[in-house]
PDB file of C-alpha atoms and ligand atoms in Angstrom:
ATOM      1  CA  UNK A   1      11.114 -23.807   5.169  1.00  0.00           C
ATOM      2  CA  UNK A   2       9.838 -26.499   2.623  1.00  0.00           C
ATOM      3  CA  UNK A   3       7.589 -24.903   0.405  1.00  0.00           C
ATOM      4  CA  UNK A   4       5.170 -26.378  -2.012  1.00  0.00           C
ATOM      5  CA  UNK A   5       3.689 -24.127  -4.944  1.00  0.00           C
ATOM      6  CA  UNK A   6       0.150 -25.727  -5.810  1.00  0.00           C
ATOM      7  CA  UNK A   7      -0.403 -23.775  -9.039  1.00  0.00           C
ATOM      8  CA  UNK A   8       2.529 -21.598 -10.476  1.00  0.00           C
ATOM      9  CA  UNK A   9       0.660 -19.215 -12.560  1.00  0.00           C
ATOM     10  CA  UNK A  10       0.921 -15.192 -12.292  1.00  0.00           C
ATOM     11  CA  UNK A  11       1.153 -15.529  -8.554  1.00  0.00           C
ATOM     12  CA  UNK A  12       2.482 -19.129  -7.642  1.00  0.00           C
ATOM     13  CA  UNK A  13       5.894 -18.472  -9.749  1.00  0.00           C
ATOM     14  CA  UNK A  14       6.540 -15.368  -8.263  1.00  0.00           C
ATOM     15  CA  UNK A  15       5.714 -16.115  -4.875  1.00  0.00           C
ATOM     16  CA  UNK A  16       7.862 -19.386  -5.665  1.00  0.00           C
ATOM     17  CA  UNK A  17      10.586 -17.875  -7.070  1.00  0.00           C
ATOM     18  CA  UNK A  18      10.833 -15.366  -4.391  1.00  0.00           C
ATOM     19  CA  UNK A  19      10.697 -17.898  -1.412  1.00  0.00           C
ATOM     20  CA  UNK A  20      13.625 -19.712  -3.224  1.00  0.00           C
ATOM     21  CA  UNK A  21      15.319 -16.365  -3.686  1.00  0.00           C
ATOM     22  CA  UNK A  22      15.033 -15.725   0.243  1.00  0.00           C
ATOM     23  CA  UNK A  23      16.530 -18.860   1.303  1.00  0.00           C
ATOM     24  CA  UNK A  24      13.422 -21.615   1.170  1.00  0.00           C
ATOM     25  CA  UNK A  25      13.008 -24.790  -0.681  1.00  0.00           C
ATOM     26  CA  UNK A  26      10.978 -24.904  -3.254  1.00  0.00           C
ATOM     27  CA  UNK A  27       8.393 -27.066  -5.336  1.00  0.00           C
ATOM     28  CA  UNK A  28       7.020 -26.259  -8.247  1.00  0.00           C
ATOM     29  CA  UNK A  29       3.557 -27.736  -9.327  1.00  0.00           C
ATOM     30  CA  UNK A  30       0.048 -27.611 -10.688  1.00  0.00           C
ATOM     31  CA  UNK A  31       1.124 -25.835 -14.761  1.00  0.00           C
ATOM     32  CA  UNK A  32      -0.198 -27.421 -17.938  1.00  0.00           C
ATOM     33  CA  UNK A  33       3.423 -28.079 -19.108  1.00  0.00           C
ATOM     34  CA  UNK A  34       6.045 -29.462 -16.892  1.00  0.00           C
ATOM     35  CA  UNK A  35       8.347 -27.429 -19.057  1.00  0.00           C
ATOM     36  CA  UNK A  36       7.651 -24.475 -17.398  1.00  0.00           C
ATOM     37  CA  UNK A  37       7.752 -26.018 -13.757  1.00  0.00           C
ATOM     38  CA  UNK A  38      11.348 -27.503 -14.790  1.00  0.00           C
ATOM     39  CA  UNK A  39      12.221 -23.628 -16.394  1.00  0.00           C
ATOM     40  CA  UNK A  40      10.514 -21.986 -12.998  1.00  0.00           C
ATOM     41  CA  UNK A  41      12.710 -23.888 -11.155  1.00  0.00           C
ATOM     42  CA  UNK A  42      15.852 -23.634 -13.101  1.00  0.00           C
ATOM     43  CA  UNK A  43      15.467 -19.807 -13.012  1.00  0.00           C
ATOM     44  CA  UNK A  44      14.261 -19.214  -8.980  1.00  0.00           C
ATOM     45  CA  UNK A  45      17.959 -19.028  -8.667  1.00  0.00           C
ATOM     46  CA  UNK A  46      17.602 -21.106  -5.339  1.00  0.00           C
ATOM     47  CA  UNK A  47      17.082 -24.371  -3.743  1.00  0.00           C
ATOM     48  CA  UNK A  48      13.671 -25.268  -6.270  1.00  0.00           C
ATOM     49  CA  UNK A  49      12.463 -28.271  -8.104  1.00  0.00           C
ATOM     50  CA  UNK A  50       9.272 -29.160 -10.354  1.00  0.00           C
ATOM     51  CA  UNK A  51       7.215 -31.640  -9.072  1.00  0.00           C
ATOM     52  CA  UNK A  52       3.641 -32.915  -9.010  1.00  0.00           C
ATOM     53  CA  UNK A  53       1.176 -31.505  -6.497  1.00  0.00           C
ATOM     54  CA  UNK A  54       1.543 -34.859  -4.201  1.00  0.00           C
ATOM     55  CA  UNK A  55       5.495 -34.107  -4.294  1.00  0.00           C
ATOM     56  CA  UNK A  56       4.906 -30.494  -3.706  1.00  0.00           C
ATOM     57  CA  UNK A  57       2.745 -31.470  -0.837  1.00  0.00           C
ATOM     58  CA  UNK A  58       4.562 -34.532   0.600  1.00  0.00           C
ATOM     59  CA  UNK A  59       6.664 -32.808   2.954  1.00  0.00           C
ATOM     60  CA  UNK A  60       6.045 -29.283   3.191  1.00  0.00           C
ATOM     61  CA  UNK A  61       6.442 -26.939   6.018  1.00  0.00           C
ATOM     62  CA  UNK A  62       3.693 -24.483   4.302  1.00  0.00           C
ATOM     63  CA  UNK A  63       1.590 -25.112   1.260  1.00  0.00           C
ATOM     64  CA  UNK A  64       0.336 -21.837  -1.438  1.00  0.00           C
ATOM     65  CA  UNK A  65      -2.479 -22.450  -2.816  1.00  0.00           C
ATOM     66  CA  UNK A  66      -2.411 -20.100  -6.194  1.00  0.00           C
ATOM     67  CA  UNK A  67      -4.978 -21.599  -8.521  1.00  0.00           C
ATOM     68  CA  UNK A  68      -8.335 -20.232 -10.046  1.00  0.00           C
ATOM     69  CA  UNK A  69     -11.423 -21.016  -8.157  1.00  0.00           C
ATOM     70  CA  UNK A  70     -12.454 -23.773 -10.405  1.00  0.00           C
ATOM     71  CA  UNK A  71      -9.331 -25.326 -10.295  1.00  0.00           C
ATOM     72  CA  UNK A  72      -9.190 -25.722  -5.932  1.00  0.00           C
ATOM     73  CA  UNK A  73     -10.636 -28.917  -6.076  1.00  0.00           C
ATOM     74  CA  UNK A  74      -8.868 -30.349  -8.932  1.00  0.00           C
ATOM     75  CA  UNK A  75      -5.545 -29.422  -7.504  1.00  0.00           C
ATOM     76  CA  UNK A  76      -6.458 -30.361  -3.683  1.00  0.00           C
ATOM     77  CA  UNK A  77      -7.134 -33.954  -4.851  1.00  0.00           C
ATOM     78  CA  UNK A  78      -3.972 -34.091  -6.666  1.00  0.00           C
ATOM     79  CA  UNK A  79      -2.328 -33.130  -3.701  1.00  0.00           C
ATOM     80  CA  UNK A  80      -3.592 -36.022  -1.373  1.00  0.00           C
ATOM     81  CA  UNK A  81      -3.791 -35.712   2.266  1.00  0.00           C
ATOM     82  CA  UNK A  82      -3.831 -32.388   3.707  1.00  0.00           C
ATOM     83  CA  UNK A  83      -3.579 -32.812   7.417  1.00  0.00           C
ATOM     84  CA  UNK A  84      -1.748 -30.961   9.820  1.00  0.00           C
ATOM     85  CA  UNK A  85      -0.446 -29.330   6.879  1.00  0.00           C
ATOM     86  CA  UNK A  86       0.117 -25.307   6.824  1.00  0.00           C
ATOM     87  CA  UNK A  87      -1.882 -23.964   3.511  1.00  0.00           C
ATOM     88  CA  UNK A  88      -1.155 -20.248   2.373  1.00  0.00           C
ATOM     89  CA  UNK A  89      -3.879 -19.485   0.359  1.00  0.00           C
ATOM     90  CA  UNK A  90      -4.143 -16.342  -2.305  1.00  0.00           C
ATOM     91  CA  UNK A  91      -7.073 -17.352  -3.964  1.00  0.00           C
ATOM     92  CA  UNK A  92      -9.969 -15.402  -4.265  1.00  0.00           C
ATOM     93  CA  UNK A  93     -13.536 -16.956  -5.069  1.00  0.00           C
ATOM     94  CA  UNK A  94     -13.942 -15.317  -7.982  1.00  0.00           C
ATOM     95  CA  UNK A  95     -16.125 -16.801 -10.964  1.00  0.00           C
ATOM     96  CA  UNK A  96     -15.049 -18.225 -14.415  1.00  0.00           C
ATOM     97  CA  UNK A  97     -14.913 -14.528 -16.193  1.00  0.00           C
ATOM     98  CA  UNK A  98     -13.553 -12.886 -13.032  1.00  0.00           C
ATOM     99  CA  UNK A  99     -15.825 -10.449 -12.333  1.00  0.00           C
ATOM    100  CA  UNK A 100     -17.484 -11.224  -9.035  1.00  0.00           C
ATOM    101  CA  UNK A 101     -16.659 -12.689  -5.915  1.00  0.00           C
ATOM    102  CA  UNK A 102     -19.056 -16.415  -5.905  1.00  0.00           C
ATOM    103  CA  UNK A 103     -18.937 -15.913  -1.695  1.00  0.00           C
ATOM    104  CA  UNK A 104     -19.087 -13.242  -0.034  1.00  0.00           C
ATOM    105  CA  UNK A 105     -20.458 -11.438   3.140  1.00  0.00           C
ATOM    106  CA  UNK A 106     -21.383 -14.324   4.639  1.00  0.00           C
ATOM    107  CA  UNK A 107     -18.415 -16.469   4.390  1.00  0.00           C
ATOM    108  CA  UNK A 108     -15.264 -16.274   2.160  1.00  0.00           C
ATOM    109  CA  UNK A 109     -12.989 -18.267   0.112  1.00  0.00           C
ATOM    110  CA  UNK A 110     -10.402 -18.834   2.807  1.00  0.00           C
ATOM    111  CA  UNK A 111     -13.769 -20.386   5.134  1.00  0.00           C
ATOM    112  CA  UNK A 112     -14.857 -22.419   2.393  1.00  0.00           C
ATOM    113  CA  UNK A 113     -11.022 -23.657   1.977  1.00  0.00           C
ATOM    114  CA  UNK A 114     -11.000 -24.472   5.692  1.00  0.00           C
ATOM    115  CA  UNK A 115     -14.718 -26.678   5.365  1.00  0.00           C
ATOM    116  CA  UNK A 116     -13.087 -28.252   2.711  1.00  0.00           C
ATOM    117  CA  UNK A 117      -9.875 -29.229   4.628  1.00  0.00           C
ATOM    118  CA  UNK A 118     -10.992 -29.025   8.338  1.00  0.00           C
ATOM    119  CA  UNK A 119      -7.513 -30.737   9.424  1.00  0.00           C
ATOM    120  CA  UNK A 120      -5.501 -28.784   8.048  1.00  0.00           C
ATOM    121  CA  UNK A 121      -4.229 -24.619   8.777  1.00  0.00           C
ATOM    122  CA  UNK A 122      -5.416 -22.234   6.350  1.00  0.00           C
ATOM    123  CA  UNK A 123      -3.784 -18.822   6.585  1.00  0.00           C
ATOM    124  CA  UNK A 124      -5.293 -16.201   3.798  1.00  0.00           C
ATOM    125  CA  UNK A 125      -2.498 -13.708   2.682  1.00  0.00           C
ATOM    126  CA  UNK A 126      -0.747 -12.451  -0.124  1.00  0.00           C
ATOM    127  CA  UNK A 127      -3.987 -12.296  -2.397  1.00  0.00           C
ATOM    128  CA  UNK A 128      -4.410  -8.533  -1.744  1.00  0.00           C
ATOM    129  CA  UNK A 129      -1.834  -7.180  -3.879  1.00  0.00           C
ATOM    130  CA  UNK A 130      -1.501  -7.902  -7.831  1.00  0.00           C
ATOM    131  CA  UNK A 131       1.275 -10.198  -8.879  1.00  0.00           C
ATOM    132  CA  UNK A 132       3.231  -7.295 -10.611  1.00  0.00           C
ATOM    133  CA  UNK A 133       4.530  -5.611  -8.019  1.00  0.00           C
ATOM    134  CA  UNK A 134       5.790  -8.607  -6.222  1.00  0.00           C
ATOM    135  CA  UNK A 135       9.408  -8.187  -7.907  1.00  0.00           C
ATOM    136  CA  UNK A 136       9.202  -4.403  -7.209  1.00  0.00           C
ATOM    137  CA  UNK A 137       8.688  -5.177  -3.366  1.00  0.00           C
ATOM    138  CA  UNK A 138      11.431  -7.890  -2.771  1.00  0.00           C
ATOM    139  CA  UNK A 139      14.659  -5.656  -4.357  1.00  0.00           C
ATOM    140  CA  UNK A 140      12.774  -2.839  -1.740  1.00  0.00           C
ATOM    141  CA  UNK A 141      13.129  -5.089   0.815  1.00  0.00           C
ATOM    142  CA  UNK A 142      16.079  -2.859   2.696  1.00  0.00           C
ATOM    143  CA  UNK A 143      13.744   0.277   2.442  1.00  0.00           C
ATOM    144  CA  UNK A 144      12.476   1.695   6.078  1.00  0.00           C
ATOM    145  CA  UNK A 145       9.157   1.702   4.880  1.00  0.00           C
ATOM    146  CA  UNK A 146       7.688  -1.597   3.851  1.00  0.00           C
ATOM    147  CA  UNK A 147       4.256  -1.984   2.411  1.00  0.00           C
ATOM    148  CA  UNK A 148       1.559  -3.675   4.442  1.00  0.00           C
ATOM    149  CA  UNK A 149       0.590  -7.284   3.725  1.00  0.00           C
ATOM    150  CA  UNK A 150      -2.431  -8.480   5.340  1.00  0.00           C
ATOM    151  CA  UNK A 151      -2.777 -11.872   6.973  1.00  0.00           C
ATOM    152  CA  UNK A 152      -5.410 -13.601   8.647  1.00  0.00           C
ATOM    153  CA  UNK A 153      -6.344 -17.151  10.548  1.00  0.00           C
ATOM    154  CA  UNK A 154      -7.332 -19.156  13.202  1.00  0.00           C
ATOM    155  CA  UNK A 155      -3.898 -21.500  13.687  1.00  0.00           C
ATOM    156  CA  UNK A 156      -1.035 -19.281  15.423  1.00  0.00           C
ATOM    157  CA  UNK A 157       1.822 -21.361  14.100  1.00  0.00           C
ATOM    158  CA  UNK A 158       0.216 -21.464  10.406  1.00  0.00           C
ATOM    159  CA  UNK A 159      -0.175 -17.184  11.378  1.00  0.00           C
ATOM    160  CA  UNK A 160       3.396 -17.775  12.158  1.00  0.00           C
ATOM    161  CA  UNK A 161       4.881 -19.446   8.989  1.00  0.00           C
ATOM    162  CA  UNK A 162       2.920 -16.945   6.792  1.00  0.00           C
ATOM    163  CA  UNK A 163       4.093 -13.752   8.657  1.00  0.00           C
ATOM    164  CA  UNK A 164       7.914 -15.128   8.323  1.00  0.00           C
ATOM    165  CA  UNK A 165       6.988 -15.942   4.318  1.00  0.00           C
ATOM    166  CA  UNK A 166       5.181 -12.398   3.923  1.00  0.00           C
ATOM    167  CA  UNK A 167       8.707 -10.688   5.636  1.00  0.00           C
ATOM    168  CA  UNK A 168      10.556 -12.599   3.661  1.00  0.00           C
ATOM    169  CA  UNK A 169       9.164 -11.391   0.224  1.00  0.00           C
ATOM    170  CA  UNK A 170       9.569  -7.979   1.450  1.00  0.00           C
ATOM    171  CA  UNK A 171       6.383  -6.827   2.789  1.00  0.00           C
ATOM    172  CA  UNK A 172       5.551  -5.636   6.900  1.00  0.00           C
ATOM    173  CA  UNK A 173       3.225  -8.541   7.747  1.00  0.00           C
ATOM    174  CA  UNK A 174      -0.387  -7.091   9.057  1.00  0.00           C
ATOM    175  CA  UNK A 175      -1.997  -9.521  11.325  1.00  0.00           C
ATOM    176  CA  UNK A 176      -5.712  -9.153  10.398  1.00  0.00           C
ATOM    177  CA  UNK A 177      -7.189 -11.448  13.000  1.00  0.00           C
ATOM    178  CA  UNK A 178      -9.145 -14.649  12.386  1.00  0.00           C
ATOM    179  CA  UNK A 179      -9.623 -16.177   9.472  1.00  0.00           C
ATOM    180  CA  UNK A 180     -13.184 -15.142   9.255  1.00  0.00           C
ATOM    181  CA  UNK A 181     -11.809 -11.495   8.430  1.00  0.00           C
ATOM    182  CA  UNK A 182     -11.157 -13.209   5.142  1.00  0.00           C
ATOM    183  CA  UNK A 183     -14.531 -11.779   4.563  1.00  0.00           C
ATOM    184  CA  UNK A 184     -13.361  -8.242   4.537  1.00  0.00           C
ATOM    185  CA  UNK A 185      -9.967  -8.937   2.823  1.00  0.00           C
ATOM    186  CA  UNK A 186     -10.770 -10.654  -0.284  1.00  0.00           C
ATOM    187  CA  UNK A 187     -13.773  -7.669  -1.557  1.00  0.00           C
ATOM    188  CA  UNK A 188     -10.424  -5.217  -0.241  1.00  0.00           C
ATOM    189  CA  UNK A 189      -8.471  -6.919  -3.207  1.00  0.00           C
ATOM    190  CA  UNK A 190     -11.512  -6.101  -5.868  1.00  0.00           C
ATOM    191  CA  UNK A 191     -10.395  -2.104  -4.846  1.00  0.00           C
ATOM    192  CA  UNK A 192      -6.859  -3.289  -5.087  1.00  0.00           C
ATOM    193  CA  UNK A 193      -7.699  -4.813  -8.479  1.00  0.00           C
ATOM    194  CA  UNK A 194      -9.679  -1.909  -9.844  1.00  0.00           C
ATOM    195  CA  UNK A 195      -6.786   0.317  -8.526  1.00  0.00           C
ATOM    196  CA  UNK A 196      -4.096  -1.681 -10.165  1.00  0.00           C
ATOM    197  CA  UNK A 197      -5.508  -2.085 -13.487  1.00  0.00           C
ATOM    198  CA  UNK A 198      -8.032   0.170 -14.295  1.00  0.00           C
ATOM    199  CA  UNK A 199      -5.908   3.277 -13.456  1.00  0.00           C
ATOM    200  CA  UNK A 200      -3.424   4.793 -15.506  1.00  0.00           C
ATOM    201  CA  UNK A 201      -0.421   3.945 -13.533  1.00  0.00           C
ATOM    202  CA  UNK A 202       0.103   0.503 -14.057  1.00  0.00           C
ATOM    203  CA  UNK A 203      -0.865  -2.628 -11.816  1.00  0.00           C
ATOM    204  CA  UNK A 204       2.537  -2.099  -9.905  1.00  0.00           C
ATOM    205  CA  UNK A 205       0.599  -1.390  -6.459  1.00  0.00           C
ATOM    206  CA  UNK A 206       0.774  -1.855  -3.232  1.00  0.00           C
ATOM    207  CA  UNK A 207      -0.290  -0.590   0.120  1.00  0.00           C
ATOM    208  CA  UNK A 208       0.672   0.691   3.401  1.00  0.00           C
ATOM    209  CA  UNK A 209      -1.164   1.346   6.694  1.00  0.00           C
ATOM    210  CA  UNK A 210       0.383   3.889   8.909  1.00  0.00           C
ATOM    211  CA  UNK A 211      -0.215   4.710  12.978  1.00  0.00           C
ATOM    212  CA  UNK A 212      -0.146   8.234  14.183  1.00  0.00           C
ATOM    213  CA  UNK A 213       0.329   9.617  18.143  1.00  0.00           C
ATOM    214  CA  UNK A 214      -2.639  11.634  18.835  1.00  0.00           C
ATOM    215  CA  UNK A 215      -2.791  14.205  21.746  1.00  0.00           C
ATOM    216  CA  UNK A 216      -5.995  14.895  22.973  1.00  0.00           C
ATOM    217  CA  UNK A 217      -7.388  18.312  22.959  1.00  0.00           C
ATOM    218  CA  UNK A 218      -8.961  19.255  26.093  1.00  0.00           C
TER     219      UNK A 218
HETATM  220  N1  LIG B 301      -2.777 -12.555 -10.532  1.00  0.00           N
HETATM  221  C1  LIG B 301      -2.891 -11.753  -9.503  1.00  0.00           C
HETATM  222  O1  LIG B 301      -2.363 -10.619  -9.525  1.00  0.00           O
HETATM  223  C2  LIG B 301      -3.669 -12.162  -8.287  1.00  0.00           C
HETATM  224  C3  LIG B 301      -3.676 -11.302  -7.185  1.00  0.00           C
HETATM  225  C4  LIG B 301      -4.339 -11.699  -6.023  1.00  0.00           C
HETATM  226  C5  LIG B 301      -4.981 -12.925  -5.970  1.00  0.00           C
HETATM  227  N2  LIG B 301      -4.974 -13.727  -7.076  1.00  0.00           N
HETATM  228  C6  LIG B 301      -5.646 -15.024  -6.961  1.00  0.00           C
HETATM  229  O2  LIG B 301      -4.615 -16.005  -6.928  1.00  0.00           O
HETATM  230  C7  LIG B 301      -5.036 -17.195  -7.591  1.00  0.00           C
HETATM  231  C8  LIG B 301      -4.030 -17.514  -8.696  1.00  0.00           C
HETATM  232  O3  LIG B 301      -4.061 -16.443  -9.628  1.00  0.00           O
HETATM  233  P1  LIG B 301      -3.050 -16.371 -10.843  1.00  0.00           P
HETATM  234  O4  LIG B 301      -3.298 -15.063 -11.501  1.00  0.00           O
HETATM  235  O5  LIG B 301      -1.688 -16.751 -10.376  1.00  0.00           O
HETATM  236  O6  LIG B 301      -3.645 -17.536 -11.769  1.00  0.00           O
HETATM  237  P2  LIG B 301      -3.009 -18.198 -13.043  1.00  0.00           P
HETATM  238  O7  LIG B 301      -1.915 -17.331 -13.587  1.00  0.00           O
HETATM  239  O8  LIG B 301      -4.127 -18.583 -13.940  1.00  0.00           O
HETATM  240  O9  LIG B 301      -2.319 -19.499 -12.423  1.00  0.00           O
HETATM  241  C9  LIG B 301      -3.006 -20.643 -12.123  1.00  0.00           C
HETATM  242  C10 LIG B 301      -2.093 -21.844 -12.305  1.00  0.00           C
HETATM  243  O10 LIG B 301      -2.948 -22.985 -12.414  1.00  0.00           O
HETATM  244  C11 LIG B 301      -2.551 -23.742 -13.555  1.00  0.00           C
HETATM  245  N3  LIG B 301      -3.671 -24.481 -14.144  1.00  0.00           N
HETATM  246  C12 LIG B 301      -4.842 -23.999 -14.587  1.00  0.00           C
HETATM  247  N4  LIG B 301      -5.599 -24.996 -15.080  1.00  0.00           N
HETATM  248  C13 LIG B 301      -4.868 -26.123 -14.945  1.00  0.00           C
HETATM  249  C14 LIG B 301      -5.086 -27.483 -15.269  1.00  0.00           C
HETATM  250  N5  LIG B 301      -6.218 -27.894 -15.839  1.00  0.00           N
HETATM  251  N6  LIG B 301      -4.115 -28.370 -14.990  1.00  0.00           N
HETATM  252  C15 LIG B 301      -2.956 -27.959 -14.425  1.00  0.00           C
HETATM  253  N7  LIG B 301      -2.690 -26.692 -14.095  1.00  0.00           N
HETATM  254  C16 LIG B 301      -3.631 -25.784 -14.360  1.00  0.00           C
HETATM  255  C17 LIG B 301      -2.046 -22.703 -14.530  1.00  0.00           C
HETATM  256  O11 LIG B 301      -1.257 -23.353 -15.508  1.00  0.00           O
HETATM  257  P3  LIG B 301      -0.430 -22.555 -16.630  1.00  0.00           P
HETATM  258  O12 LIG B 301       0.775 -22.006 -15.920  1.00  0.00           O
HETATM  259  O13 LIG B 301      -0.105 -23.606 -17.617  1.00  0.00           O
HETATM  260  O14 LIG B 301      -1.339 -21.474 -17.130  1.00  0.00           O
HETATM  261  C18 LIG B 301      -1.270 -21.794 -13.607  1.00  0.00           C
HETATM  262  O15 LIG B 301       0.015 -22.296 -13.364  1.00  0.00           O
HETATM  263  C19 LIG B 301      -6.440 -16.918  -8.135  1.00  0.00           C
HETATM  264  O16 LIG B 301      -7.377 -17.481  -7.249  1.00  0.00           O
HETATM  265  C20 LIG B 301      -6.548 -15.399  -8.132  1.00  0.00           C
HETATM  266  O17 LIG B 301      -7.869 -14.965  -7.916  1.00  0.00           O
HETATM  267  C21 LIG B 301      -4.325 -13.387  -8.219  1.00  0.00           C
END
């Protein structure tokens, strides 16, 4: 796949570099120094070049969206028309000191994405685990048992492209349902969050959801 970053912070180079790293082309955009696009780029060890937003966008197969809150609309009009296009978005509403979830219960930050780009497919995944233990998950990528990654929205081909991405990086894709279960997966990260860097283990977490066979007892 074509794959534009839009914002290659903590979570866009990673992801980015990763995606290269499996086999996808790459864009690198939305940094405050094109230095570090070009040096993201030069180092995904892959097919991946810096660009600007519109470039990343131009002609992507999928789109991740990896930028603060406050920056969504900045970067979304730097990225021009939207349409038809597949957006993987990690980005939690969260407000300027990070603390709190701006929507919740009601909606979510994936719904609000999708108001704000009603042609285009949002798919919400990969914003439930921290960015540190994205490395750890790819080299465990030949391991029986993959952590969970969970996925949700409304577009089944977008579903699809995301599912292939989230296999790709290492993880057992988890289709949540539509997007509007958003609304239960981005307060899931906060635990995530709390669990990754308020413990004494380090942020390198992830998670894992296992079925059982249960007899009944008559
Ligand atoms: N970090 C995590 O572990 C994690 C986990 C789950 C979900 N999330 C969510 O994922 C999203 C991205 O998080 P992150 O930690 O990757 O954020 P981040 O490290 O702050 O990355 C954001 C990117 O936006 C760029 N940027 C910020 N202001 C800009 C401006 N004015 N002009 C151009 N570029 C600008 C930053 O540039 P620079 O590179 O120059 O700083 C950076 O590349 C957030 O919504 C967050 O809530 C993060």
């Amino acid at each position: 796949m074509r794959i534009g970053i839009l914002g290659s912070g903590l979570m866009g180079a990673k992801l980015g570099t990763l995606f290269a790293r499996a086999g996808h082309d790459v864009v690198f955009s939305y940094a405050r120094s094109e230095q570090k696009l070009k040096r993201l780029a030069r180092e995904a060890e892959g097919s991946a070049r810096a660009g600007t937003p519109a470039d990343a966008a131009r002609d992507a197969d999928a789109l991740l969206l990896a930028v603060h809150w406050s920056r969504v609309d900045d970067v979304l009009k730097q990225a021009g028309d939207l349409a038809g296009k597949v957006i993987v978005t990690c980005s939690l509403p969260m407000n300027a000191n990070d603390t709190e979830l701006v929507i919740a219960h009601t909606s979510s930050g994936a719904e609000a994405l999708a108001k704000k780009l009603p042609k285009a497919h949002i798919v919400s995944a990969f914003g439930t685990v921290p960015s540190e233990v994205l490395f750890g998950v790819f080299d465990a990528r030949r391991r029986k048992n993959r952590p969970s990654l969970l996925y949700c929205g409304d577009h089944q081909r977008a579903k699809d492209a995301a599912a292939a991405l989230i296999h790709d990086v290492g993880f057992d894709p988890v289709d949540a349902g539509l997007l509007r279960m958003a609304r239960n997966m981005e307060p899931f990260t906060l635990l995530i969050a709390q669990l990754a860097y308020e413990g004494d283990e380090g942020p390198e977490i992830g998670y894992r959801f296992e079925r059982f066979e249960t007899k009944e007892v008559k």
